[in-house]
Amino acid sequence: MKNYESRLLTTAAIYSLLSSSFTSDPKTIQKSVNSLREIFDKLGMTEESNLADNVINIIKSDENASAEYVRLFEMGAAPPCETAYTCAENMEHRTYELADIAGFYRAFNVKQSTGTPDHIKAELEFMALIMVKELLAHENSNTEAAEICRDARRKFYREHLSRWVGEWVKKVRENARKPLYIILTELVSRIVSKHELVT
């Protein structure tokens, strides 16, 4: 069980740092990605560590590296929100999906600070939080609570987070004029696609 708990804690840290790195502030990006690189190095995740290095080098060499955040993510060139991809053909379904996501958050007393519940920052942070809750349940020998957290985490990953990140990365590649967010979203995609980290 200790290996499982250690993996859970590490994965929660990765998801939380990915969430905090998704911003227009280069200092915050650099700080979060530096921490990610340290974790990747310890885990022997060479490709992810190389991507993190690329992000850091871009920020150091281009003071305007994050300048297109607003154009890409707030003005709609590459929306960082699940329903922009999963409900593109049926916008009526969007209300249901948003309610479903919000229901997960409510069930675990997650208060969303800003944005829509399907924003990448919110979904990554929720995954991190639910892993920590599961870990605490294990530490308190509360098997039932741990199982509830694990089942909810797997369901949220399967029904929400894993379904759209790939399409989002493609949209960023198509619309970005600078490399920072192409590489950063590729890093998010690589972590999310490693389902063994969360299942």
Backbone as JSON Lines, residues from 0, in Angstrom:
{"i":0,"aa":"M","n":[0.82,-1.21,0.0],"ca":[0.0,0.0,0.0],"c":[0.86,1.26,0.0]}
{"i":1,"aa":"K","n":[2.05,1.2,0.61],"ca":[2.9,2.39,0.69],"c":[3.29,2.88,-0.71]}
{"i":2,"aa":"N","n":[3.6,1.96,-1.64],"ca":[3.95,2.36,-3.01],"c":[2.78,3.07,-3.66]}
{"i":3,"aa":"Y","n":[1.57,2.53,-3.46],"ca":[0.37,3.14,-4.03],"c":[0.17,4.54,-3.47]}
{"i":4,"aa":"E","n":[0.31,4.68,-2.16],"ca":[0.12,5.98,-1.52],"c":[1.18,6.98,-1.97]}
{"i":5,"aa":"S","n":[2.4,6.52,-2.13],"ca":[3.47,7.39,-2.61],"c":[3.19,7.86,-4.03]}
{"i":6,"aa":"R","n":[2.74,6.93,-4.88],"ca":[2.41,7.28,-6.27],"c":[1.25,8.27,-6.31]}
{"i":7,"aa":"L","n":[0.28,8.06,-5.43],"ca":[-0.89,8.95,-5.37],"c":[-0.46,10.37,-4.99]}
{"i":8,"aa":"L","n":[0.39,10.48,-3.99],"ca":[0.87,11.79,-3.55],"c":[1.67,12.49,-4.65]}
{"i":9,"aa":"T","n":[2.54,11.75,-5.31],"ca":[3.35,12.31,-6.38],"c":[2.48,12.76,-7.55]}
{"i":10,"aa":"T","n":[1.52,11.92,-7.91],"ca":[0.63,12.27,-9.03],"c":[-0.22,13.48,-8.68]}
{"i":11,"aa":"A","n":[-0.68,13.57,-7.45],"ca":[-1.44,14.75,-7.02],"c":[-0.59,16.01,-7.16]}
{"i":12,"aa":"A","n":[0.68,15.92,-6.77],"ca":[1.58,17.07,-6.9],"c":[1.76,17.46,-8.37]}
{"i":13,"aa":"I","n":[1.91,16.47,-9.24],"ca":[2.07,16.75,-10.67],"c":[0.84,17.45,-11.22]}
{"i":14,"aa":"Y","n":[-0.34,16.92,-10.91],"ca":[-1.58,17.53,-11.42],"c":[-1.76,18.95,-10.89]}
{"i":15,"aa":"S","n":[-1.46,19.16,-9.62],"ca":[-1.6,20.49,-9.03],"c":[-0.63,21.49,-9.67]}
{"i":16,"aa":"L","n":[0.6,21.06,-9.88],"ca":[1.6,21.93,-10.51],"c":[1.24,22.23,-11.97]}
{"i":17,"aa":"L","n":[0.71,21.24,-12.68],"ca":[0.26,21.49,-14.05],"c":[-0.85,22.54,-14.06]}
{"i":18,"aa":"S","n":[-1.77,22.41,-13.11],"ca":[-2.86,23.38,-13.01],"c":[-2.31,24.79,-12.77]}
{"i":19,"aa":"S","n":[-1.38,24.92,-11.84],"ca":[-0.86,26.26,-11.52],"c":[0.04,26.81,-12.62]}
{"i":20,"aa":"S","n":[0.59,25.94,-13.46],"ca":[1.46,26.42,-14.55],"c":[0.66,26.97,-15.72]}
{"i":21,"aa":"F","n":[-0.63,26.71,-15.72],"ca":[-1.46,27.17,-16.84],"c":[-1.94,28.59,-16.56]}
{"i":22,"aa":"T","n":[-1.11,29.56,-16.92],"ca":[-1.35,30.96,-16.63],"c":[-0.62,31.83,-17.65]}
{"i":23,"aa":"S","n":[-0.84,33.12,-17.58],"ca":[-0.11,34.05,-18.44],"c":[1.11,34.64,-17.73]}
{"i":24,"aa":"D","n":[1.28,34.32,-16.45],"ca":[2.39,34.88,-15.67],"c":[3.64,34.01,-15.83]}
{"i":25,"aa":"P","n":[4.68,34.51,-16.51],"ca":[5.86,33.68,-16.76],"c":[6.58,33.23,-15.49]}
{"i":26,"aa":"K","n":[6.56,34.05,-14.44],"ca":[7.23,33.65,-13.19],"c":[6.53,32.45,-12.56]}
{"i":27,"aa":"T","n":[5.21,32.47,-12.59],"ca":[4.45,31.35,-12.03],"c":[4.68,30.09,-12.86]}
{"i":28,"aa":"I","n":[4.67,30.25,-14.17],"ca":[4.93,29.1,-15.05],"c":[6.3,28.52,-14.73]}
{"i":29,"aa":"Q","n":[7.31,29.37,-14.67],"ca":[8.67,28.9,-14.44],"c":[8.79,28.19,-13.09]}
{"i":30,"aa":"K","n":[8.21,28.76,-12.06],"ca":[8.28,28.15,-10.72],"c":[7.6,26.78,-10.72]}
{"i":31,"aa":"S","n":[6.41,26.69,-11.29],"ca":[5.67,25.42,-11.31],"c":[6.39,24.38,-12.15]}
{"i":32,"aa":"V","n":[6.89,24.8,-13.31],"ca":[7.54,23.84,-14.21],"c":[8.9,23.41,-13.66]}
{"i":33,"aa":"N","n":[9.59,24.28,-12.94],"ca":[10.83,23.86,-12.26],"c":[10.53,22.73,-11.28]}
{"i":34,"aa":"S","n":[9.46,22.89,-10.51],"ca":[9.07,21.84,-9.55],"c":[8.68,20.56,-10.27]}
{"i":35,"aa":"L","n":[7.96,20.71,-11.38],"ca":[7.59,19.53,-12.17],"c":[8.84,18.8,-12.67]}
{"i":36,"aa":"R","n":[9.8,19.56,-13.17],"ca":[11.02,18.94,-13.7],"c":[11.73,18.14,-12.62]}
{"i":37,"aa":"E","n":[11.77,18.66,-11.4],"ca":[12.41,17.93,-10.3],"c":[11.71,16.59,-10.06]}
{"i":38,"aa":"I","n":[10.38,16.61,-10.09],"ca":[9.62,15.37,-9.9],"c":[9.89,14.41,-11.05]}
{"i":39,"aa":"F","n":[9.84,14.91,-12.28],"ca":[10.08,14.06,-13.45],"c":[11.47,13.44,-13.4]}
{"i":40,"aa":"D","n":[12.46,14.22,-12.99],"ca":[13.83,13.7,-12.89],"c":[13.9,12.56,-11.87]}
{"i":41,"aa":"K","n":[13.24,12.75,-10.72],"ca":[13.25,11.71,-9.68],"c":[12.57,10.43,-10.15]}
{"i":42,"aa":"L","n":[11.53,10.6,-10.99],"ca":[10.77,9.44,-11.47],"c":[11.35,8.83,-12.74]}
{"i":43,"aa":"G","n":[12.38,9.45,-13.29],"ca":[12.96,8.95,-14.54],"c":[12.06,9.19,-15.75]}
{"i":44,"aa":"M","n":[11.24,10.22,-15.69],"ca":[10.33,10.56,-16.8],"c":[11.07,11.53,-17.73]}
{"i":45,"aa":"T","n":[11.96,10.96,-18.55],"ca":[12.89,11.75,-19.36],"c":[12.19,12.66,-20.35]}
{"i":46,"aa":"E","n":[11.2,12.15,-21.08],"ca":[10.52,12.96,-22.09],"c":[9.8,14.15,-21.45]}
{"i":47,"aa":"E","n":[9.14,13.89,-20.34],"ca":[8.43,14.96,-19.64],"c":[9.42,15.99,-19.07]}
{"i":48,"aa":"S","n":[10.55,15.5,-18.57],"ca":[11.59,16.39,-18.04],"c":[12.15,17.27,-19.16]}
{"i":49,"aa":"N","n":[12.34,16.69,-20.35],"ca":[12.83,17.46,-21.49],"c":[11.83,18.55,-21.9]}
{"i":50,"aa":"L","n":[10.54,18.21,-21.89],"ca":[9.52,19.22,-22.19],"c":[9.55,20.34,-21.16]}
{"i":51,"aa":"A","n":[9.7,19.97,-19.9],"ca":[9.78,20.98,-18.84],"c":[11.0,21.89,-19.05]}
{"i":52,"aa":"D","n":[12.14,21.3,-19.41],"ca":[13.33,22.09,-19.71],"c":[13.07,23.07,-20.85]}
{"i":53,"aa":"N","n":[12.37,22.59,-21.88],"ca":[12.06,23.46,-23.02],"c":[11.22,24.66,-22.59]}
{"i":54,"aa":"V","n":[10.21,24.4,-21.76],"ca":[9.36,25.49,-21.27],"c":[10.2,26.52,-20.5]}
{"i":55,"aa":"I","n":[11.04,26.05,-19.61],"ca":[11.88,26.94,-18.81],"c":[12.82,27.76,-19.7]}
{"i":56,"aa":"N","n":[13.44,27.11,-20.67],"ca":[14.36,27.81,-21.58],"c":[13.64,28.87,-22.41]}
{"i":57,"aa":"I","n":[12.43,28.56,-22.85],"ca":[11.65,29.53,-23.63],"c":[11.34,30.76,-22.79]}
{"i":58,"aa":"I","n":[10.91,30.54,-21.56],"ca":[10.58,31.67,-20.67],"c":[11.81,32.52,-20.4]}
{"i":59,"aa":"K","n":[12.95,31.87,-20.2],"ca":[14.19,32.62,-19.93],"c":[14.65,33.42,-21.14]}
{"i":60,"aa":"S","n":[14.41,32.91,-22.34],"ca":[14.94,33.55,-23.54],"c":[13.98,34.51,-24.23]}
{"i":61,"aa":"D","n":[12.69,34.44,-23.88],"ca":[11.7,35.3,-24.55],"c":[10.77,35.91,-23.5]}
{"i":62,"aa":"E","n":[10.96,37.19,-23.23],"ca":[10.14,37.84,-22.2],"c":[8.67,37.95,-22.59]}
{"i":63,"aa":"N","n":[8.37,37.75,-23.87],"ca":[6.98,37.79,-24.34],"c":[6.44,36.4,-24.65]}
{"i":64,"aa":"A","n":[7.07,35.38,-24.11],"ca":[6.69,34.0,-24.43],"c":[5.23,33.71,-24.12]}
{"i":65,"aa":"S","n":[4.7,34.32,-23.07],"ca":[3.33,34.02,-22.65],"c":[2.32,35.06,-23.14]}
{"i":66,"aa":"A","n":[2.75,35.92,-24.06],"ca":[1.9,37.04,-24.49],"c":[0.61,36.61,-25.19]}
{"i":67,"aa":"E","n":[0.6,35.41,-25.76],"ca":[-0.6,35.01,-26.5],"c":[-1.62,34.23,-25.66]}
{"i":68,"aa":"Y","n":[-1.43,34.2,-24.36],"ca":[-2.36,33.49,-23.49],"c":[-3.8,33.97,-23.71]}
{"i":69,"aa":"V","n":[-4.0,35.27,-23.69],"ca":[-5.36,35.81,-23.82],"c":[-5.96,35.44,-25.18]}
{"i":70,"aa":"R","n":[-5.19,35.62,-26.25],"ca":[-5.71,35.31,-27.59],"c":[-6.07,33.83,-27.71]}
{"i":71,"aa":"L","n":[-5.2,32.97,-27.21],"ca":[-5.44,31.53,-27.33],"c":[-6.57,31.05,-26.43]}
{"i":72,"aa":"F","n":[-6.52,31.43,-25.16],"ca":[-7.36,30.77,-24.17],"c":[-8.54,31.58,-23.65]}
{"i":73,"aa":"E","n":[-8.5,32.89,-23.8],"ca":[-9.62,33.7,-23.33],"c":[-10.46,34.26,-24.47]}
{"i":74,"aa":"M","n":[-9.87,34.35,-25.65],"ca":[-10.61,34.89,-26.79],"c":[-11.08,33.8,-27.75]}
{"i":75,"aa":"G","n":[-10.8,32.54,-27.43],"ca":[-11.42,31.45,-28.15],"c":[-10.63,30.77,-29.25]}
{"i":76,"aa":"A","n":[-9.37,31.12,-29.45],"ca":[-8.6,30.43,-30.49],"c":[-8.39,28.96,-30.14]}
{"i":77,"aa":"A","n":[-8.2,28.67,-28.86],"ca":[-8.02,27.29,-28.39],"c":[-8.58,27.19,-26.97]}
{"i":78,"aa":"P","n":[-9.89,27.17,-26.83],"ca":[-10.5,27.21,-25.49],"c":[-10.01,26.08,-24.59]}
{"i":79,"aa":"P","n":[-9.61,26.4,-23.35],"ca":[-9.12,25.38,-22.43],"c":[-10.25,24.75,-21.61]}
{"i":80,"aa":"C","n":[-11.37,24.49,-22.27],"ca":[-12.57,24.0,-21.59],"c":[-13.13,22.76,-22.28]}
{"i":81,"aa":"E","n":[-13.45,21.77,-21.47],"ca":[-13.92,20.48,-21.97],"c":[-15.06,20.58,-22.96]}
{"i":82,"aa":"T","n":[-16.11,21.32,-22.62],"ca":[-17.32,21.3,-23.45],"c":[-17.12,21.96,-24.81]}
{"i":83,"aa":"A","n":[-16.06,22.75,-24.98],"ca":[-15.76,23.31,-26.3],"c":[-15.42,22.2,-27.28]}
{"i":84,"aa":"Y","n":[-15.02,21.04,-26.77],"ca":[-14.62,19.91,-27.62],"c":[-15.63,18.77,-27.56]}
{"i":85,"aa":"T","n":[-16.13,18.47,-26.38],"ca":[-17.04,17.33,-26.25],"c":[-18.47,17.68,-26.63]}
{"i":86,"aa":"C","n":[-18.8,18.96,-26.65],"ca":[-20.17,19.37,-26.98],"c":[-20.22,20.29,-28.2]}
{"i":87,"aa":"A","n":[-19.17,20.28,-29.0],"ca":[-19.11,21.18,-30.16],"c":[-20.24,20.91,-31.14]}
{"i":88,"aa":"E","n":[-20.64,19.65,-31.26],"ca":[-21.71,19.27,-32.2],"c":[-23.1,19.44,-31.59]}
{"i":89,"aa":"N","n":[-23.16,19.46,-30.27],"ca":[-24.46,19.52,-29.6],"c":[-24.35,20.41,-28.36]}
{"i":90,"aa":"M","n":[-24.52,21.7,-28.56],"ca":[-24.35,22.65,-27.46],"c":[-25.43,22.5,-26.38]}
{"i":91,"aa":"E","n":[-26.56,21.87,-26.71],"ca":[-27.58,21.62,-25.69],"c":[-27.05,20.65,-24.63]}
{"i":92,"aa":"H","n":[-26.16,19.78,-25.06],"ca":[-25.57,18.8,-24.14],"c":[-24.59,19.48,-23.16]}
{"i":93,"aa":"R","n":[-24.14,20.68,-23.51],"ca":[-23.17,21.4,-22.69],"c":[-23.68,21.62,-21.26]}
{"i":94,"aa":"T","n":[-24.94,22.01,-21.13],"ca":[-25.51,22.26,-19.81],"c":[-25.43,21.01,-18.94]}
{"i":95,"aa":"Y","n":[-25.76,19.86,-19.53],"ca":[-25.69,18.59,-18.8],"c":[-24.26,18.31,-18.36]}
{"i":96,"aa":"E","n":[-23.3,18.46,-19.28],"ca":[-21.9,18.17,-18.96],"c":[-21.38,19.08,-17.85]}
{"i":97,"aa":"L","n":[-21.69,20.36,-17.96],"ca":[-21.24,21.3,-16.92],"c":[-21.85,20.97,-15.56]}
{"i":98,"aa":"A","n":[-23.12,20.57,-15.56],"ca":[-23.78,20.18,-14.31],"c":[-23.14,18.92,-13.74]}
{"i":99,"aa":"D","n":[-22.78,17.99,-14.62],"ca":[-22.15,16.75,-14.17],"c":[-20.8,17.05,-13.51]}
{"i":100,"aa":"I","n":[-20.0,17.88,-14.16],"ca":[-18.69,18.25,-13.61],"c":[-18.87,18.97,-12.27]}
{"i":101,"aa":"A","n":[-19.79,19.93,-12.23],"ca":[-20.04,20.67,-10.99],"c":[-20.52,19.73,-9.89]}
{"i":102,"aa":"G","n":[-21.25,18.69,-10.26],"ca":[-21.72,17.7,-9.29],"c":[-20.56,16.96,-8.62]}
{"i":103,"aa":"F","n":[-19.53,16.63,-9.4],"ca":[-18.33,16.02,-8.82],"c":[-17.72,16.98,-7.79]}
{"i":104,"aa":"Y","n":[-17.61,18.24,-8.17],"ca":[-16.99,19.21,-7.27],"c":[-17.79,19.35,-5.98]}
{"i":105,"aa":"R","n":[-19.11,19.45,-6.12],"ca":[-19.96,19.59,-4.92],"c":[-19.84,18.38,-4.02]}
{"i":106,"aa":"A","n":[-19.8,17.2,-4.61],"ca":[-19.74,15.96,-3.82],"c":[-18.5,15.91,-2.93]}
{"i":107,"aa":"F","n":[-17.45,16.61,-3.34],"ca":[-16.21,16.6,-2.57],"c":[-15.89,17.97,-1.97]}
{"i":108,"aa":"N","n":[-16.94,18.8,-1.85],"ca":[-16.81,20.12,-1.22],"c":[-15.75,21.0,-1.86]}
{"i":109,"aa":"V","n":[-15.67,20.94,-3.19],"ca":[-14.72,21.78,-3.91],"c":[-15.43,23.05,-4.33]}
{"i":110,"aa":"K","n":[-14.91,24.16,-3.89],"ca":[-15.44,25.47,-4.26],"c":[-14.58,26.01,-5.39]}
{"i":111,"aa":"Q","n":[-15.2,26.18,-6.53],"ca":[-14.46,26.69,-7.67],"c":[-14.31,28.2,-7.56]}
{"i":112,"aa":"S","n":[-13.08,28.68,-7.7],"ca":[-12.84,30.11,-7.5],"c":[-13.21,30.95,-8.71]}
{"i":113,"aa":"T","n":[-12.81,30.52,-9.9],"ca":[-13.09,31.31,-11.1],"c":[-13.36,30.4,-12.28]}
{"i":114,"aa":"G","n":[-13.9,31.0,-13.34],"ca":[-14.08,30.28,-14.59],"c":[-15.19,29.25,-14.55]}
{"i":115,"aa":"T","n":[-15.26,28.48,-15.62],"ca":[-16.27,27.44,-15.71],"c":[-15.73,26.14,-15.11]}
{"i":116,"aa":"P","n":[-16.61,25.24,-14.69],"ca":[-16.13,24.01,-14.06],"c":[-15.32,23.12,-15.0]}
{"i":117,"aa":"D","n":[-15.5,23.3,-16.31],"ca":[-14.8,22.44,-17.27],"c":[-13.47,23.01,-17.73]}
{"i":118,"aa":"H","n":[-12.98,24.07,-17.11],"ca":[-11.69,24.67,-17.45],"c":[-10.57,23.7,-17.05]}
{"i":119,"aa":"I","n":[-9.51,23.65,-17.85],"ca":[-8.41,22.71,-17.58],"c":[-7.83,22.9,-16.18]}
{"i":120,"aa":"K","n":[-7.68,24.14,-15.74],"ca":[-7.14,24.38,-14.4],"c":[-8.02,23.73,-13.33]}
{"i":121,"aa":"A","n":[-9.33,23.9,-13.48],"ca":[-10.27,23.35,-12.49],"c":[-10.24,21.83,-12.5]}
{"i":122,"aa":"E","n":[-10.22,21.23,-13.68],"ca":[-10.25,19.77,-13.76],"c":[-8.96,19.15,-13.23]}
{"i":123,"aa":"L","n":[-7.81,19.75,-13.55],"ca":[-6.54,19.24,-13.03],"c":[-6.48,19.39,-11.51]}
{"i":124,"aa":"E","n":[-6.92,20.52,-11.02],"ca":[-6.88,20.76,-9.57],"c":[-7.83,19.82,-8.83]}
{"i":125,"aa":"F","n":[-8.99,19.54,-9.43],"ca":[-9.92,18.6,-8.81],"c":[-9.28,17.22,-8.72]}
{"i":126,"aa":"M","n":[-8.63,16.79,-9.79],"ca":[-7.97,15.48,-9.76],"c":[-6.92,15.43,-8.65]}
{"i":127,"aa":"A","n":[-6.15,16.5,-8.51],"ca":[-5.14,16.55,-7.45],"c":[-5.79,16.47,-6.08]}
{"i":128,"aa":"L","n":[-6.85,17.22,-5.9],"ca":[-7.53,17.26,-4.6],"c":[-8.14,15.91,-4.23]}
{"i":129,"aa":"I","n":[-8.75,15.26,-5.18],"ca":[-9.4,13.99,-4.87],"c":[-8.35,12.91,-4.56]}
{"i":130,"aa":"M","n":[-7.17,13.02,-5.16],"ca":[-6.08,12.09,-4.82],"c":[-5.62,12.33,-3.38]}
{"i":131,"aa":"V","n":[-5.52,13.58,-2.99],"ca":[-5.12,13.9,-1.61],"c":[-6.18,13.41,-0.63]}
{"i":132,"aa":"K","n":[-7.45,13.59,-0.97],"ca":[-8.53,13.1,-0.1],"c":[-8.46,11.57,0.04]}
{"i":133,"aa":"E","n":[-8.17,10.89,-1.06],"ca":[-8.04,9.43,-0.99],"c":[-6.86,9.05,-0.1]}
{"i":134,"aa":"L","n":[-5.77,9.75,-0.25],"ca":[-4.58,9.48,0.56],"c":[-4.87,9.68,2.05]}
{"i":135,"aa":"L","n":[-5.56,10.76,2.38],"ca":[-5.92,11.01,3.78],"c":[-6.85,9.93,4.32]}
{"i":136,"aa":"A","n":[-7.76,9.47,3.47],"ca":[-8.66,8.38,3.9],"c":[-7.86,7.12,4.2]}
{"i":137,"aa":"H","n":[-6.87,6.81,3.36],"ca":[-6.01,5.64,3.62],"c":[-5.26,5.82,4.94]}
{"i":138,"aa":"E","n":[-4.71,7.0,5.15],"ca":[-3.93,7.25,6.37],"c":[-4.79,7.14,7.63]}
{"i":139,"aa":"N","n":[-6.09,7.43,7.48],"ca":[-7.01,7.33,8.61],"c":[-7.73,5.99,8.65]}
{"i":140,"aa":"S","n":[-7.25,5.04,7.85],"ca":[-7.83,3.69,7.78],"c":[-9.32,3.71,7.46]}
{"i":141,"aa":"N","n":[-9.74,4.68,6.68],"ca":[-11.14,4.79,6.26],"c":[-11.26,4.22,4.85]}
{"i":142,"aa":"T","n":[-11.38,2.9,4.79],"ca":[-11.4,2.18,3.51],"c":[-12.57,2.62,2.64]}
{"i":143,"aa":"E","n":[-13.72,2.82,3.24],"ca":[-14.9,3.2,2.46],"c":[-14.7,4.56,1.8]}
{"i":144,"aa":"A","n":[-14.2,5.53,2.55],"ca":[-13.96,6.87,1.98],"c":[-12.9,6.81,0.88]}
{"i":145,"aa":"A","n":[-11.86,5.99,1.1],"ca":[-10.81,5.85,0.09],"c":[-11.37,5.27,-1.2]}
{"i":146,"aa":"E","n":[-12.25,4.27,-1.08],"ca":[-12.86,3.67,-2.27],"c":[-13.77,4.66,-2.99]}
{"i":147,"aa":"I","n":[-14.51,5.46,-2.24],"ca":[-15.37,6.48,-2.86],"c":[-14.52,7.47,-3.65]}
{"i":148,"aa":"C","n":[-13.43,7.91,-3.06],"ca":[-12.53,8.84,-3.75],"c":[-11.92,8.2,-5.0]}
{"i":149,"aa":"R","n":[-11.45,6.98,-4.86],"ca":[-10.83,6.29,-6.0],"c":[-11.82,6.1,-7.13]}
{"i":150,"aa":"D","n":[-13.03,5.65,-6.8],"ca":[-14.05,5.43,-7.83],"c":[-14.43,6.74,-8.52]}
{"i":151,"aa":"A","n":[-14.58,7.8,-7.74],"ca":[-14.93,9.11,-8.32],"c":[-13.8,9.63,-9.19]}
{"i":152,"aa":"R","n":[-12.56,9.45,-8.74],"ca":[-11.4,9.9,-9.52],"c":[-11.34,9.19,-10.86]}
{"i":153,"aa":"R","n":[-11.5,7.88,-10.83],"ca":[-11.48,7.1,-12.08],"c":[-12.61,7.49,-13.01]}
{"i":154,"aa":"K","n":[-13.78,7.7,-12.44],"ca":[-14.94,8.08,-13.25],"c":[-14.74,9.47,-13.85]}
{"i":155,"aa":"F","n":[-14.26,10.42,-13.06],"ca":[-14.04,11.77,-13.56],"c":[-12.98,11.76,-14.66]}
{"i":156,"aa":"Y","n":[-11.93,11.0,-14.44],"ca":[-10.87,10.89,-15.45],"c":[-11.43,10.31,-16.75]}
{"i":157,"aa":"R","n":[-12.18,9.22,-16.63],"ca":[-12.71,8.52,-17.8],"c":[-13.77,9.34,-18.53]}
{"i":158,"aa":"E","n":[-14.68,9.96,-17.79],"ca":[-15.82,10.64,-18.41],"c":[-15.55,12.1,-18.74]}
{"i":159,"aa":"H","n":[-14.49,12.65,-18.18],"ca":[-14.24,14.08,-18.42],"c":[-12.81,14.34,-18.88]}
{"i":160,"aa":"L","n":[-11.86,14.38,-17.99],"ca":[-10.52,14.88,-18.31],"c":[-9.87,14.17,-19.5]}
{"i":161,"aa":"S","n":[-9.93,12.86,-19.55],"ca":[-9.22,12.13,-20.61],"c":[-9.86,12.26,-21.98]}
{"i":162,"aa":"R","n":[-11.09,12.74,-22.05],"ca":[-11.83,12.76,-23.31],"c":[-11.49,13.92,-24.23]}
{"i":163,"aa":"W","n":[-10.91,14.98,-23.73],"ca":[-10.81,16.19,-24.55],"c":[-9.44,16.83,-24.66]}
{"i":164,"aa":"V","n":[-8.53,16.48,-23.8],"ca":[-7.23,17.16,-23.77],"c":[-6.49,17.02,-25.1]}
{"i":165,"aa":"G","n":[-6.57,15.85,-25.73],"ca":[-5.91,15.65,-27.03],"c":[-6.4,16.62,-28.09]}
{"i":166,"aa":"E","n":[-7.71,16.84,-28.15],"ca":[-8.27,17.79,-29.12],"c":[-7.83,19.22,-28.81]}
{"i":167,"aa":"W","n":[-7.76,19.53,-27.55],"ca":[-7.31,20.87,-27.14],"c":[-5.87,21.11,-27.57]}
{"i":168,"aa":"V","n":[-5.01,20.12,-27.38],"ca":[-3.61,20.25,-27.78],"c":[-3.5,20.51,-29.28]}
{"i":169,"aa":"K","n":[-4.3,19.79,-30.07],"ca":[-4.31,20.01,-31.53],"c":[-4.69,21.44,-31.86]}
{"i":170,"aa":"K","n":[-5.7,21.94,-31.17],"ca":[-6.18,23.31,-31.4],"c":[-5.09,24.33,-31.04]}
{"i":171,"aa":"V","n":[-4.37,24.08,-29.97],"ca":[-3.28,24.97,-29.58],"c":[-2.19,24.94,-30.65]}
{"i":172,"aa":"R","n":[-1.82,23.74,-31.11],"ca":[-0.81,23.63,-32.17],"c":[-1.21,24.4,-33.42]}
{"i":173,"aa":"E","n":[-2.47,24.33,-33.77],"ca":[-2.96,25.01,-34.98],"c":[-2.95,26.52,-34.84]}
{"i":174,"aa":"N","n":[-3.13,27.04,-33.64],"ca":[-3.35,28.47,-33.45],"c":[-2.23,29.25,-32.76]}
{"i":175,"aa":"A","n":[-1.32,28.55,-32.1],"ca":[-0.25,29.25,-31.38],"c":[0.79,29.8,-32.36]}
{"i":176,"aa":"R","n":[1.29,30.97,-32.05],"ca":[2.34,31.59,-32.86],"c":[3.7,31.48,-32.19]}
{"i":177,"aa":"K","n":[3.68,31.14,-30.92],"ca":[4.91,30.97,-30.15],"c":[4.9,29.56,-29.55]}
{"i":178,"aa":"P","n":[6.07,29.03,-29.2],"ca":[6.13,27.63,-28.77],"c":[5.7,27.33,-27.33]}
{"i":179,"aa":"L","n":[5.65,28.34,-26.46],"ca":[5.44,28.07,-25.03],"c":[4.22,27.21,-24.76]}
{"i":180,"aa":"Y","n":[3.06,27.64,-25.23],"ca":[1.83,26.91,-24.88],"c":[1.67,25.63,-25.68]}
{"i":181,"aa":"I","n":[2.34,25.53,-26.82],"ca":[2.36,24.26,-27.55],"c":[3.03,23.21,-26.67]}
{"i":182,"aa":"I","n":[4.18,23.56,-26.13],"ca":[4.94,22.62,-25.31],"c":[4.24,22.37,-23.97]}
{"i":183,"aa":"L","n":[3.73,23.42,-23.37],"ca":[3.05,23.26,-22.07],"c":[1.81,22.38,-22.19]}
{"i":184,"aa":"T","n":[1.02,22.57,-23.25],"ca":[-0.16,21.71,-23.41],"c":[0.23,20.29,-23.79]}
{"i":185,"aa":"E","n":[1.34,20.13,-24.5],"ca":[1.84,18.78,-24.79],"c":[2.22,18.08,-23.49]}
{"i":186,"aa":"L","n":[2.8,18.82,-22.57],"ca":[3.14,18.26,-21.26],"c":[1.89,17.83,-20.51]}
{"i":187,"aa":"V","n":[0.87,18.68,-20.52],"ca":[-0.41,18.33,-19.89],"c":[-0.96,17.05,-20.52]}
{"i":188,"aa":"S","n":[-0.95,17.0,-21.85],"ca":[-1.49,15.85,-22.57],"c":[-0.74,14.56,-22.23]}
{"i":189,"aa":"R","n":[0.58,14.65,-22.17],"ca":[1.37,13.45,-21.85],"c":[1.03,12.91,-20.46]}
{"i":190,"aa":"I","n":[0.87,13.82,-19.51],"ca":[0.55,13.37,-18.15],"c":[-0.87,12.8,-18.1]}
{"i":191,"aa":"V","n":[-1.82,13.48,-18.71],"ca":[-3.2,13.0,-18.68],"c":[-3.32,11.65,-19.4]}
{"i":192,"aa":"S","n":[-2.54,11.45,-20.46],"ca":[-2.63,10.19,-21.2],"c":[-2.01,9.02,-20.44]}
{"i":193,"aa":"K","n":[-1.22,9.3,-19.42],"ca":[-0.63,8.23,-18.6],"c":[-1.66,7.78,-17.57]}
{"i":194,"aa":"H","n":[-2.66,7.06,-18.06],"ca":[-3.78,6.68,-17.19],"c":[-3.34,5.81,-16.03]}
{"i":195,"aa":"E","n":[-2.17,5.15,-16.17],"ca":[-1.7,4.32,-15.05],"c":[-1.36,5.17,-13.83]}
{"i":196,"aa":"L","n":[-1.16,6.47,-14.04],"ca":[-0.9,7.35,-12.9],"c":[-2.14,7.57,-12.05]}
{"i":197,"aa":"V","n":[-3.32,7.45,-12.67],"ca":[-4.54,7.8,-11.94],"c":[-5.55,6.67,-11.8]}
{"i":198,"aa":"T","n":[-5.29,5.52,-12.42],"ca":[-6.27,4.43,-12.33],"c":[-5.79,3.3,-11.46]}
